[in-house]
Amino acid sequence: MISRRALVAGTAALATTKAFAETSHLTRGLPPGLTGALGSLPGKRPLLELSQRPPNYETPVSYFTGPITPNDAFFVRYHLSEIPQIDAAKWTLNVAGKNKISLTLADLKQMPATEVTAVCQCSGNRRGLSNPHVAGVQWGYGAMGCAKWKGVRLKDILEKAGVPDGSVEVSLNGADGPPLDKTPDFVKSIPLWKAMDENTIIAYEMNGEPLPHFNGAPARVVAPGWTATYWMKSITDIALLDKPFDGFWMKSAYRVPLGLFPAIDRFTTQETATNTPITEIMVNSLITAPADGARIAKGALNVAGLAWDGGRGIDRVDISLDGGATWRPATLGEDLGRFAFRPWRFVAQAQKGPLTILSRATNRAGQTQVAKALFNPAGYHHNVVNAVSVTVA
Ligand SMILES: Nc1nc2c(c(=O)[nH]1)N[C@H]1C(S)=C(S)[C@@H](COP(=O)(O)O)O[C@H]1N2
Ligand SMILES: [Mo]
């Protein structure tokens, strides 16, 4: 006879597996409308199309074959549909500090260059998995990518213009604008300390090439560790501010309940009694192989994936084949720095029947992925333990 305790434990394990399994329905294309069909954008391989105007396209999981996401596979996210084609030779970056200065691309390239490999992840990556459903682009797993960015430290640019005493934030505006004044222009701000961080750059190269049009040519903000909402594309205007920026995209969007997520980075000038702007990326992982829903042969099964966080660095990735009852460590691969995707692999012995593989990353601050999503109205920071279900034949 099965003891009550075993029964309860078994039911709990089953419930956990079910919860995890629910999170993986996107890659199987269910329910319809949650994933786009493959669409085409100039300069890109086929990406999952979530909307055409504005262009929102995500990277299929099968393209994540290593720690660097190729430029033509990199996701695209815009809020506004007027995206001008910029002539890099005529483009200028206007900076308002103690003085107003204007830098051309040639000026930027004369300044000391620096490189950083960093994950660009939309705050709403995996929003489509939110339960209950929330409004917004229904992203699956691919509103993210990792590239080697080259450019100039934002700090050097700000110091060229002069940083007034009492500056608290830096505003960032790009070349795109609203089509009919219906949506407010997309302007963001970051705290002065993040702007002055040596890793925050204005990048003009991505993986050794000029930035693709849809990823912010000729130059964009790269704010390593922070979600991509601050990574202003096709940046044209930067200003040092002596009070918190109060535009729509700071005051009313990209906010999370205060204290809900274990964020370490604070954006205190923008905090209210109840909420805060989103800051760093929460620790996360993705199983990239085998594909969800695959049929595989029994025996040695190579499992591969990626792990990343907001810049503390990945400490470990653990794998479970029994619904989260027991975990075994994966082997971490190439380390491209604390802001990069960390590849990992694991060899499982696959027995005949259904198999669900779970991956759970932990960072060097001891933070780990959640078993159940921390619900918030915009569906940000989805970092539930990743699950892939396969059939072993
Ligand atoms: N100019 C401009 N920059 C922008 C945005 C935008 O709408 N306009 N969206 C931001 C958001 S929310 C994301 S997720 C990233 C997406 O970067 P990508 O399109 O290069 O992948 O760009 C950011 N920078
Ligand atoms: Mo985003």
Short mmCIF file of C-alpha atoms and ligand atoms in Angstrom, two decimals:
data_model
loop_
_atom_site.label_atom_id
_atom_site.label_comp_id
_atom_site.label_asym_id
_atom_site.label_seq_id
_atom_site.Cartn_x
_atom_site.Cartn_y
_atom_site.Cartn_z
CA MET A 1 0.00 0.00 0.00
CA ILE A 2 1.23 3.53 -0.73
CA SER A 3 1.63 5.56 2.42
CA ARG A 4 -0.19 8.83 2.71
CA ARG A 5 3.13 10.65 2.95
CA ALA A 6 4.36 9.06 -0.33
CA LEU A 7 1.06 9.88 -1.96
CA VAL A 8 1.26 13.51 -0.87
CA ALA A 9 4.89 13.73 -2.00
CA GLY A 10 3.99 12.09 -5.32
CA THR A 11 1.11 14.47 -5.90
CA ALA A 12 3.33 17.43 -5.06
CA ALA A 13 6.00 16.24 -7.52
CA LEU A 14 3.34 15.73 -10.18
CA ALA A 15 1.91 19.20 -9.56
CA THR A 16 5.42 20.67 -9.86
CA THR A 17 6.04 18.84 -13.13
CA LYS A 18 2.68 20.01 -14.41
CA ALA A 19 3.44 23.61 -13.46
CA PHE A 20 6.78 23.40 -15.23
CA ALA A 21 5.27 21.64 -18.24
CA GLU A 22 2.72 24.44 -18.60
CA THR A 23 5.53 26.91 -18.99
CA SER A 24 6.86 25.14 -22.06
CA HIS A 25 3.74 25.21 -24.23
CA LEU A 26 4.99 28.17 -26.27
CA THR A 27 7.61 26.27 -28.19
CA ARG A 28 4.96 23.76 -29.21
CA GLY A 29 2.99 26.62 -30.74
CA LEU A 30 0.01 26.50 -28.39
CA PRO A 31 -2.31 28.28 -28.00
CA PRO A 32 -2.46 29.95 -31.44
CA GLY A 33 -1.57 33.62 -31.46
CA LEU A 34 0.96 33.28 -28.68
CA THR A 35 3.79 32.65 -31.10
CA GLY A 36 4.07 34.40 -34.42
CA ALA A 37 4.75 32.61 -37.63
CA LEU A 38 8.19 33.17 -39.09
CA GLY A 39 8.34 36.54 -40.80
CA SER A 40 11.04 38.36 -42.69
CA LEU A 41 12.79 41.63 -41.93
CA PRO A 42 15.57 43.03 -44.12
CA GLY A 43 18.95 41.81 -42.91
CA LYS A 44 17.48 39.11 -40.68
CA ARG A 45 16.96 35.37 -40.94
CA PRO A 46 13.32 34.39 -40.46
CA LEU A 47 12.28 35.45 -36.94
CA LEU A 48 9.01 34.85 -35.09
CA GLU A 49 6.78 37.77 -36.02
CA LEU A 50 4.73 39.19 -33.15
CA SER A 51 3.84 42.46 -34.88
CA GLN A 52 4.86 44.22 -38.08
CA ARG A 53 4.10 47.82 -37.05
CA PRO A 54 5.91 48.43 -34.81
CA PRO A 55 8.34 45.63 -35.69
CA ASN A 56 8.47 43.03 -32.92
CA TYR A 57 10.28 39.82 -33.85
CA GLU A 58 11.73 37.18 -31.57
CA THR A 59 14.53 34.69 -32.02
CA PRO A 60 13.43 31.04 -32.29
CA VAL A 61 14.99 28.89 -29.55
CA SER A 62 16.74 26.75 -32.18
CA TYR A 63 18.94 29.75 -33.18
CA PHE A 64 20.54 29.92 -29.71
CA THR A 65 23.37 27.54 -30.49
CA GLY A 66 26.09 29.32 -28.48
CA PRO A 67 26.84 32.21 -26.16
CA ILE A 68 26.86 34.80 -28.98
CA THR A 69 23.68 35.53 -30.91
CA PRO A 70 24.51 36.39 -34.54
CA ASN A 71 23.33 39.83 -35.71
CA ASP A 72 20.96 38.38 -38.30
CA ALA A 73 19.33 36.20 -35.61
CA PHE A 74 19.03 38.96 -32.98
CA PHE A 75 15.50 39.88 -31.86
CA VAL A 76 13.89 43.21 -32.68
CA ARG A 77 11.66 45.27 -30.44
CA TYR A 78 10.20 48.73 -31.10
CA HIS A 79 7.45 50.70 -29.38
CA LEU A 80 6.82 53.14 -32.22
CA SER A 81 6.44 52.49 -35.89
CA GLU A 82 8.26 55.50 -37.41
CA ILE A 83 11.80 54.17 -37.60
CA PRO A 84 13.90 56.44 -39.81
CA GLN A 85 16.67 55.05 -41.98
CA ILE A 86 19.66 56.95 -40.63
CA ASP A 87 22.54 58.14 -42.78
CA ALA A 88 25.50 57.33 -40.49
CA ALA A 89 27.60 60.04 -42.17
CA LYS A 90 25.07 62.73 -41.22
CA TRP A 91 24.02 61.37 -37.81
CA THR A 92 24.97 63.30 -34.69
CA LEU A 93 24.74 62.54 -30.99
CA ASN A 94 23.70 65.65 -29.06
CA VAL A 95 24.77 65.78 -25.44
CA ALA A 96 23.52 68.38 -22.99
CA GLY A 97 25.67 68.71 -19.90
CA LYS A 98 27.51 71.80 -18.66
CA ASN A 99 27.92 72.44 -22.37
CA LYS A 100 25.94 71.30 -25.38
CA ILE A 101 28.08 69.18 -27.66
CA SER A 102 27.41 67.30 -30.87
CA LEU A 103 29.42 64.23 -31.80
CA THR A 104 29.54 62.57 -35.21
CA LEU A 105 30.18 58.86 -35.66
CA ALA A 106 33.74 59.77 -36.71
CA ASP A 107 34.14 61.73 -33.44
CA LEU A 108 32.98 58.71 -31.43
CA LYS A 109 35.41 56.43 -33.25
CA GLN A 110 38.28 58.78 -32.33
CA MET A 111 37.53 58.37 -28.64
CA PRO A 112 38.96 55.43 -26.63
CA ALA A 113 37.05 52.28 -27.59
CA THR A 114 35.95 49.55 -25.22
CA GLU A 115 34.18 46.20 -25.60
CA VAL A 116 31.70 44.31 -23.48
CA THR A 117 29.87 41.05 -24.12
CA ALA A 118 26.38 41.44 -22.71
CA VAL A 119 22.88 40.03 -22.84
CA CYS A 120 20.20 42.34 -24.21
CA GLN A 121 16.95 40.99 -22.81
CA CYS A 122 13.53 42.61 -23.04
CA SER A 123 11.88 43.13 -19.64
CA GLY A 124 8.87 41.31 -21.12
CA ASN A 125 10.74 38.25 -22.40
CA ARG A 126 8.44 35.22 -21.79
CA ARG A 127 5.47 37.49 -21.05
CA GLY A 128 3.34 35.19 -23.20
CA LEU A 129 3.70 32.59 -20.43
CA SER A 130 2.13 34.84 -17.80
CA ASN A 131 -0.78 33.22 -16.01
CA PRO A 132 -3.14 35.04 -15.71
CA HIS A 133 -2.61 36.57 -19.11
CA VAL A 134 -1.35 40.17 -19.23
CA ALA A 135 -1.48 42.76 -22.03
CA GLY A 136 1.57 43.52 -24.14
CA VAL A 137 3.64 41.79 -26.79
CA GLN A 138 3.21 38.07 -26.13
CA TRP A 139 6.88 37.17 -26.19
CA GLY A 140 8.00 33.58 -25.90
CA TYR A 141 11.61 32.70 -25.03
CA GLY A 142 13.46 34.70 -27.68
CA ALA A 143 13.18 38.40 -26.76
CA MET A 144 16.85 38.27 -25.88
CA GLY A 145 20.31 37.89 -27.35
CA CYS A 146 23.96 38.23 -26.39
CA ALA A 147 26.51 40.14 -28.45
CA LYS A 148 29.98 41.57 -28.19
CA TRP A 149 29.41 45.33 -28.20
CA LYS A 150 32.09 47.86 -29.07
CA GLY A 151 31.86 51.58 -28.50
CA VAL A 152 32.69 54.46 -26.19
CA ARG A 153 32.07 54.64 -22.46
CA LEU A 154 29.03 56.82 -21.77
CA LYS A 155 31.07 58.28 -18.89
CA ASP A 156 33.68 59.62 -21.33
CA ILE A 157 30.94 61.22 -23.46
CA LEU A 158 29.26 62.81 -20.43
CA GLU A 159 32.58 64.14 -19.15
CA LYS A 160 33.27 65.68 -22.57
CA ALA A 161 30.06 67.70 -22.18
CA GLY A 162 30.71 68.30 -18.48
CA VAL A 163 28.69 66.75 -15.66
CA PRO A 164 26.95 69.52 -13.66
CA ASP A 165 27.00 69.18 -9.87
CA GLY A 166 23.67 67.85 -8.66
CA SER A 167 23.02 65.67 -11.72
CA VAL A 168 20.89 62.65 -10.74
CA GLU A 169 19.81 61.00 -14.00
CA VAL A 170 20.73 60.87 -17.66
CA SER A 171 17.96 60.92 -20.28
CA LEU A 172 18.25 58.93 -23.48
CA ASN A 173 16.29 59.55 -26.69
CA GLY A 174 16.44 57.78 -30.04
CA ALA A 175 15.62 58.74 -33.62
CA ASP A 176 12.30 56.89 -33.79
CA GLY A 177 9.10 58.74 -33.05
CA PRO A 178 5.35 58.28 -32.74
CA PRO A 179 3.42 58.19 -36.05
CA LEU A 180 0.45 60.35 -34.97
CA ASP A 181 1.32 61.72 -31.56
CA LYS A 182 -0.84 58.93 -30.12
CA THR A 183 1.96 57.27 -28.22
CA PRO A 184 4.45 59.40 -26.30
CA ASP A 185 7.97 59.47 -27.77
CA PHE A 186 10.15 56.68 -26.36
CA VAL A 187 12.56 58.43 -23.99
CA LYS A 188 14.22 56.71 -21.02
CA SER A 189 16.49 57.70 -18.18
CA ILE A 190 19.07 55.91 -16.08
CA PRO A 191 20.57 56.90 -12.74
CA LEU A 192 23.80 58.86 -12.91
CA TRP A 193 25.71 56.00 -11.24
CA LYS A 194 24.65 53.55 -13.99
CA ALA A 195 25.51 56.09 -16.70
CA MET A 196 28.98 56.54 -15.17
CA ASP A 197 29.56 52.77 -14.77
CA GLU A 198 32.58 51.73 -16.83
CA ASN A 199 30.53 48.99 -18.55
CA THR A 200 27.80 51.32 -19.86
CA ILE A 201 28.67 52.28 -23.41
CA ILE A 202 27.38 53.88 -26.58
CA ALA A 203 27.99 51.01 -28.99
CA TYR A 204 28.57 51.42 -32.71
CA GLU A 205 29.61 47.80 -33.35
CA MET A 206 27.84 44.52 -32.63
CA ASN A 207 29.80 41.27 -33.05
CA GLY A 208 32.44 43.10 -35.11
CA GLU A 209 29.98 44.68 -37.56
CA PRO A 210 28.17 48.02 -37.68
CA LEU A 211 24.85 47.75 -35.81
CA PRO A 212 22.01 46.38 -37.97
CA HIS A 213 19.34 48.96 -38.81
CA PHE A 214 16.76 47.21 -36.61
CA ASN A 215 19.14 46.94 -33.65
CA GLY A 216 19.91 50.63 -33.42
CA ALA A 217 22.26 51.81 -36.19
CA PRO A 218 24.46 53.75 -36.09
CA ALA A 219 24.82 53.69 -32.27
CA ARG A 220 22.87 52.55 -29.23
CA VAL A 221 23.07 52.41 -25.46
CA VAL A 222 24.42 49.19 -23.97
CA ALA A 223 23.61 49.07 -20.25
CA PRO A 224 25.01 45.65 -19.25
CA GLY A 225 23.01 43.78 -16.63
CA TRP A 226 19.91 45.96 -17.02
CA THR A 227 16.88 44.96 -19.06
CA ALA A 228 16.86 46.22 -22.63
CA THR A 229 14.32 48.98 -22.13
CA TYR A 230 17.25 51.27 -21.26
CA TRP A 231 19.31 50.18 -24.29
CA MET A 232 18.17 53.13 -26.42
CA LYS A 233 18.63 52.40 -30.13
CA SER A 234 19.69 54.95 -32.75
CA ILE A 235 20.45 57.34 -29.92
CA THR A 236 20.37 61.02 -30.85
CA ASP A 237 20.01 62.92 -27.56
CA ILE A 238 21.51 62.53 -24.12
CA ALA A 239 20.98 64.99 -21.28
CA LEU A 240 22.19 65.27 -17.71
CA LEU A 241 19.24 65.97 -15.42
CA ASP A 242 19.14 67.55 -11.98
CA LYS A 243 15.74 66.00 -11.23
CA PRO A 244 14.03 62.68 -12.00
CA PHE A 245 12.86 62.41 -15.60
CA ASP A 246 9.05 62.30 -15.68
CA GLY A 247 8.26 61.09 -19.20
CA PHE A 248 5.59 58.41 -19.76
CA TRP A 249 8.09 55.58 -20.35
CA MET A 250 9.63 56.19 -16.94
CA LYS A 251 6.66 57.22 -14.83
CA SER A 252 4.01 54.85 -16.15
CA ALA A 253 5.75 51.97 -17.89
CA TYR A 254 8.47 49.45 -17.09
CA ARG A 255 7.69 49.40 -13.40
CA VAL A 256 7.52 46.48 -10.99
CA PRO A 257 6.08 46.27 -7.47
CA LEU A 258 8.66 47.40 -4.94
CA GLY A 259 10.28 44.42 -3.23
CA LEU A 260 8.66 41.74 -5.40
CA PHE A 261 11.90 40.81 -7.16
CA PRO A 262 15.28 40.38 -5.47
CA ALA A 263 16.90 43.18 -7.51
CA ILE A 264 20.15 44.44 -6.04
CA ASP A 265 20.49 47.51 -8.29
CA ARG A 266 18.26 50.37 -7.14
CA PHE A 267 16.93 53.30 -9.15
CA THR A 268 16.03 55.35 -6.08
CA THR A 269 15.25 58.67 -7.78
CA GLN A 270 12.38 56.96 -9.61
CA GLU A 271 11.02 54.79 -6.78
CA THR A 272 7.58 55.42 -5.31
CA ALA A 273 6.12 53.97 -2.11
CA THR A 274 4.76 51.01 -4.11
CA ASN A 275 6.83 50.49 -7.23
CA THR A 276 10.19 50.90 -8.90
CA PRO A 277 11.50 51.03 -12.44
CA ILE A 278 12.74 47.63 -13.52
CA THR A 279 16.52 47.37 -13.14
CA GLU A 280 18.73 44.33 -13.59
CA ILE A 281 17.87 41.05 -15.31
CA MET A 282 16.83 38.21 -12.98
CA VAL A 283 18.87 35.00 -13.09
CA ASN A 284 17.54 32.68 -15.79
CA SER A 285 18.28 29.70 -18.02
CA LEU A 286 17.06 28.21 -21.28
CA ILE A 287 17.33 24.65 -22.55
CA THR A 288 18.29 24.97 -26.22
CA ALA A 289 18.61 21.24 -26.98
CA PRO A 290 16.82 18.93 -27.24
CA ALA A 291 13.90 20.86 -28.69
CA ASP A 292 10.64 20.83 -26.75
CA GLY A 293 8.39 18.10 -28.11
CA ALA A 294 11.24 16.20 -29.82
CA ARG A 295 11.32 12.42 -30.19
CA ILE A 296 14.70 11.08 -29.23
CA ALA A 297 16.46 7.74 -29.04
CA LYS A 298 17.07 6.09 -25.68
CA GLY A 299 20.54 6.18 -24.19
CA ALA A 300 22.90 9.10 -23.75
CA LEU A 301 21.04 12.37 -24.29
CA ASN A 302 23.01 15.60 -24.75
CA VAL A 303 21.24 18.48 -23.09
CA ALA A 304 22.53 22.01 -23.79
CA GLY A 305 21.50 25.48 -22.82
CA LEU A 306 22.31 28.99 -21.71
CA ALA A 307 22.25 30.77 -18.35
CA TRP A 308 22.52 34.49 -17.57
CA ASP A 309 21.73 37.12 -14.98
CA GLY A 310 22.06 40.81 -14.26
CA GLY A 311 25.83 40.76 -13.95
CA ARG A 312 26.66 38.95 -10.71
CA GLY A 313 27.73 36.04 -12.91
CA ILE A 314 26.45 32.47 -13.17
CA ASP A 315 27.58 30.23 -10.34
CA ARG A 316 25.87 26.97 -11.33
CA VAL A 317 23.15 25.36 -13.40
CA ASP A 318 21.31 22.31 -12.08
CA ILE A 319 19.24 19.81 -14.00
CA SER A 320 16.32 17.72 -12.80
CA LEU A 321 14.79 14.77 -14.63
CA ASP A 322 12.26 13.95 -11.92
CA GLY A 323 10.06 17.03 -11.71
CA GLY A 324 12.33 18.91 -9.37
CA ALA A 325 12.73 16.21 -6.69
CA THR A 326 16.48 15.84 -7.29
CA TRP A 327 18.99 18.05 -9.11
CA ARG A 328 22.41 17.38 -10.62
CA PRO A 329 24.93 20.00 -11.75
CA ALA A 330 25.42 20.81 -15.43
CA THR A 331 28.91 21.57 -16.75
CA LEU A 332 29.44 25.25 -17.42
CA GLY A 333 31.08 26.24 -20.73
CA GLU A 334 32.98 29.24 -22.05
CA ASP A 335 32.93 32.32 -19.79
CA LEU A 336 32.60 35.49 -21.87
CA GLY A 337 32.21 37.68 -18.79
CA ARG A 338 29.64 38.26 -16.10
CA PHE A 339 27.13 39.97 -18.41
CA ALA A 340 27.19 37.27 -21.12
CA PHE A 341 25.21 34.12 -21.84
CA ARG A 342 26.97 31.22 -20.10
CA PRO A 343 26.61 28.01 -22.10
CA TRP A 344 26.18 24.73 -20.22
CA ARG A 345 25.71 21.06 -21.00
CA PHE A 346 24.55 17.91 -19.30
CA VAL A 347 24.42 14.25 -20.33
CA ALA A 348 21.29 12.40 -19.29
CA GLN A 349 20.56 8.68 -19.56
CA ALA A 350 17.19 8.62 -21.28
CA GLN A 351 14.83 5.69 -20.58
CA LYS A 352 11.85 4.88 -22.82
CA GLY A 353 8.81 7.06 -22.23
CA PRO A 354 8.05 10.72 -21.64
CA LEU A 355 10.83 12.83 -20.16
CA THR A 356 10.74 16.38 -18.82
CA ILE A 357 14.07 18.13 -18.37
CA LEU A 358 14.27 21.08 -15.98
CA SER A 359 17.10 23.62 -15.79
CA ARG A 360 17.71 26.02 -12.93
CA ALA A 361 20.50 28.60 -12.83
CA THR A 362 21.95 30.18 -9.68
CA ASN A 363 24.08 33.31 -9.70
CA ARG A 364 27.05 34.31 -7.56
CA ALA A 365 24.75 36.36 -5.33
CA GLY A 366 22.94 33.10 -4.47
CA GLN A 367 19.81 34.07 -6.42
CA THR A 368 18.04 31.29 -8.28
CA GLN A 369 15.12 30.77 -10.65
CA VAL A 370 11.60 30.56 -9.27
CA ALA A 371 9.31 27.50 -9.42
CA LYS A 372 6.29 29.71 -10.08
CA ALA A 373 6.29 33.10 -11.80
CA LEU A 374 6.09 36.16 -9.54
CA PHE A 375 2.98 37.69 -11.05
CA ASN A 376 3.11 41.39 -11.94
CA PRO A 377 0.74 43.36 -14.17
CA ALA A 378 3.19 43.80 -17.04
CA GLY A 379 4.54 40.23 -16.98
CA TYR A 380 8.17 41.28 -16.45
CA HIS A 381 11.08 39.19 -15.19
CA HIS A 382 9.65 35.76 -16.06
CA ASN A 383 12.37 33.45 -14.77
CA VAL A 384 10.57 30.23 -13.96
CA VAL A 385 12.77 27.11 -14.04
CA ASN A 386 12.89 26.12 -17.72
CA ALA A 387 11.27 22.91 -18.88
CA VAL A 388 11.52 20.86 -22.05
CA SER A 389 9.46 17.72 -22.58
CA VAL A 390 10.54 15.01 -25.01
CA THR A 391 9.51 11.47 -25.87
CA VAL A 392 12.18 8.80 -25.63
CA ALA A 393 11.45 6.02 -28.14
N1 LIG B 1 14.95 53.91 -30.10
C1 LIG B 1 14.43 52.87 -29.43
N2 LIG B 1 15.25 52.14 -28.65
C2 LIG B 1 14.77 51.09 -27.97
C3 LIG B 1 13.39 50.72 -28.03
C4 LIG B 1 12.55 51.51 -28.87
O1 LIG B 1 11.34 51.27 -28.98
N3 LIG B 1 13.11 52.57 -29.55
N4 LIG B 1 12.93 49.65 -27.29
C5 LIG B 1 13.76 49.17 -26.18
C6 LIG B 1 13.36 47.86 -25.73
S1 LIG B 1 12.00 47.77 -24.71
C7 LIG B 1 14.07 46.73 -26.04
S2 LIG B 1 13.59 45.21 -25.46
C8 LIG B 1 15.30 46.81 -26.84
C9 LIG B 1 15.33 45.78 -27.95
O2 LIG B 1 16.57 45.80 -28.60
P1 LIG B 1 16.73 45.10 -30.02
O3 LIG B 1 15.58 45.52 -30.89
O4 LIG B 1 18.05 45.51 -30.54
O5 LIG B 1 16.70 43.62 -29.79
O6 LIG B 1 15.48 48.10 -27.42
C10 LIG B 1 15.24 49.17 -26.55
N5 LIG B 1 15.64 50.38 -27.20
MO MO B 2 11.71 45.59 -24.03
#
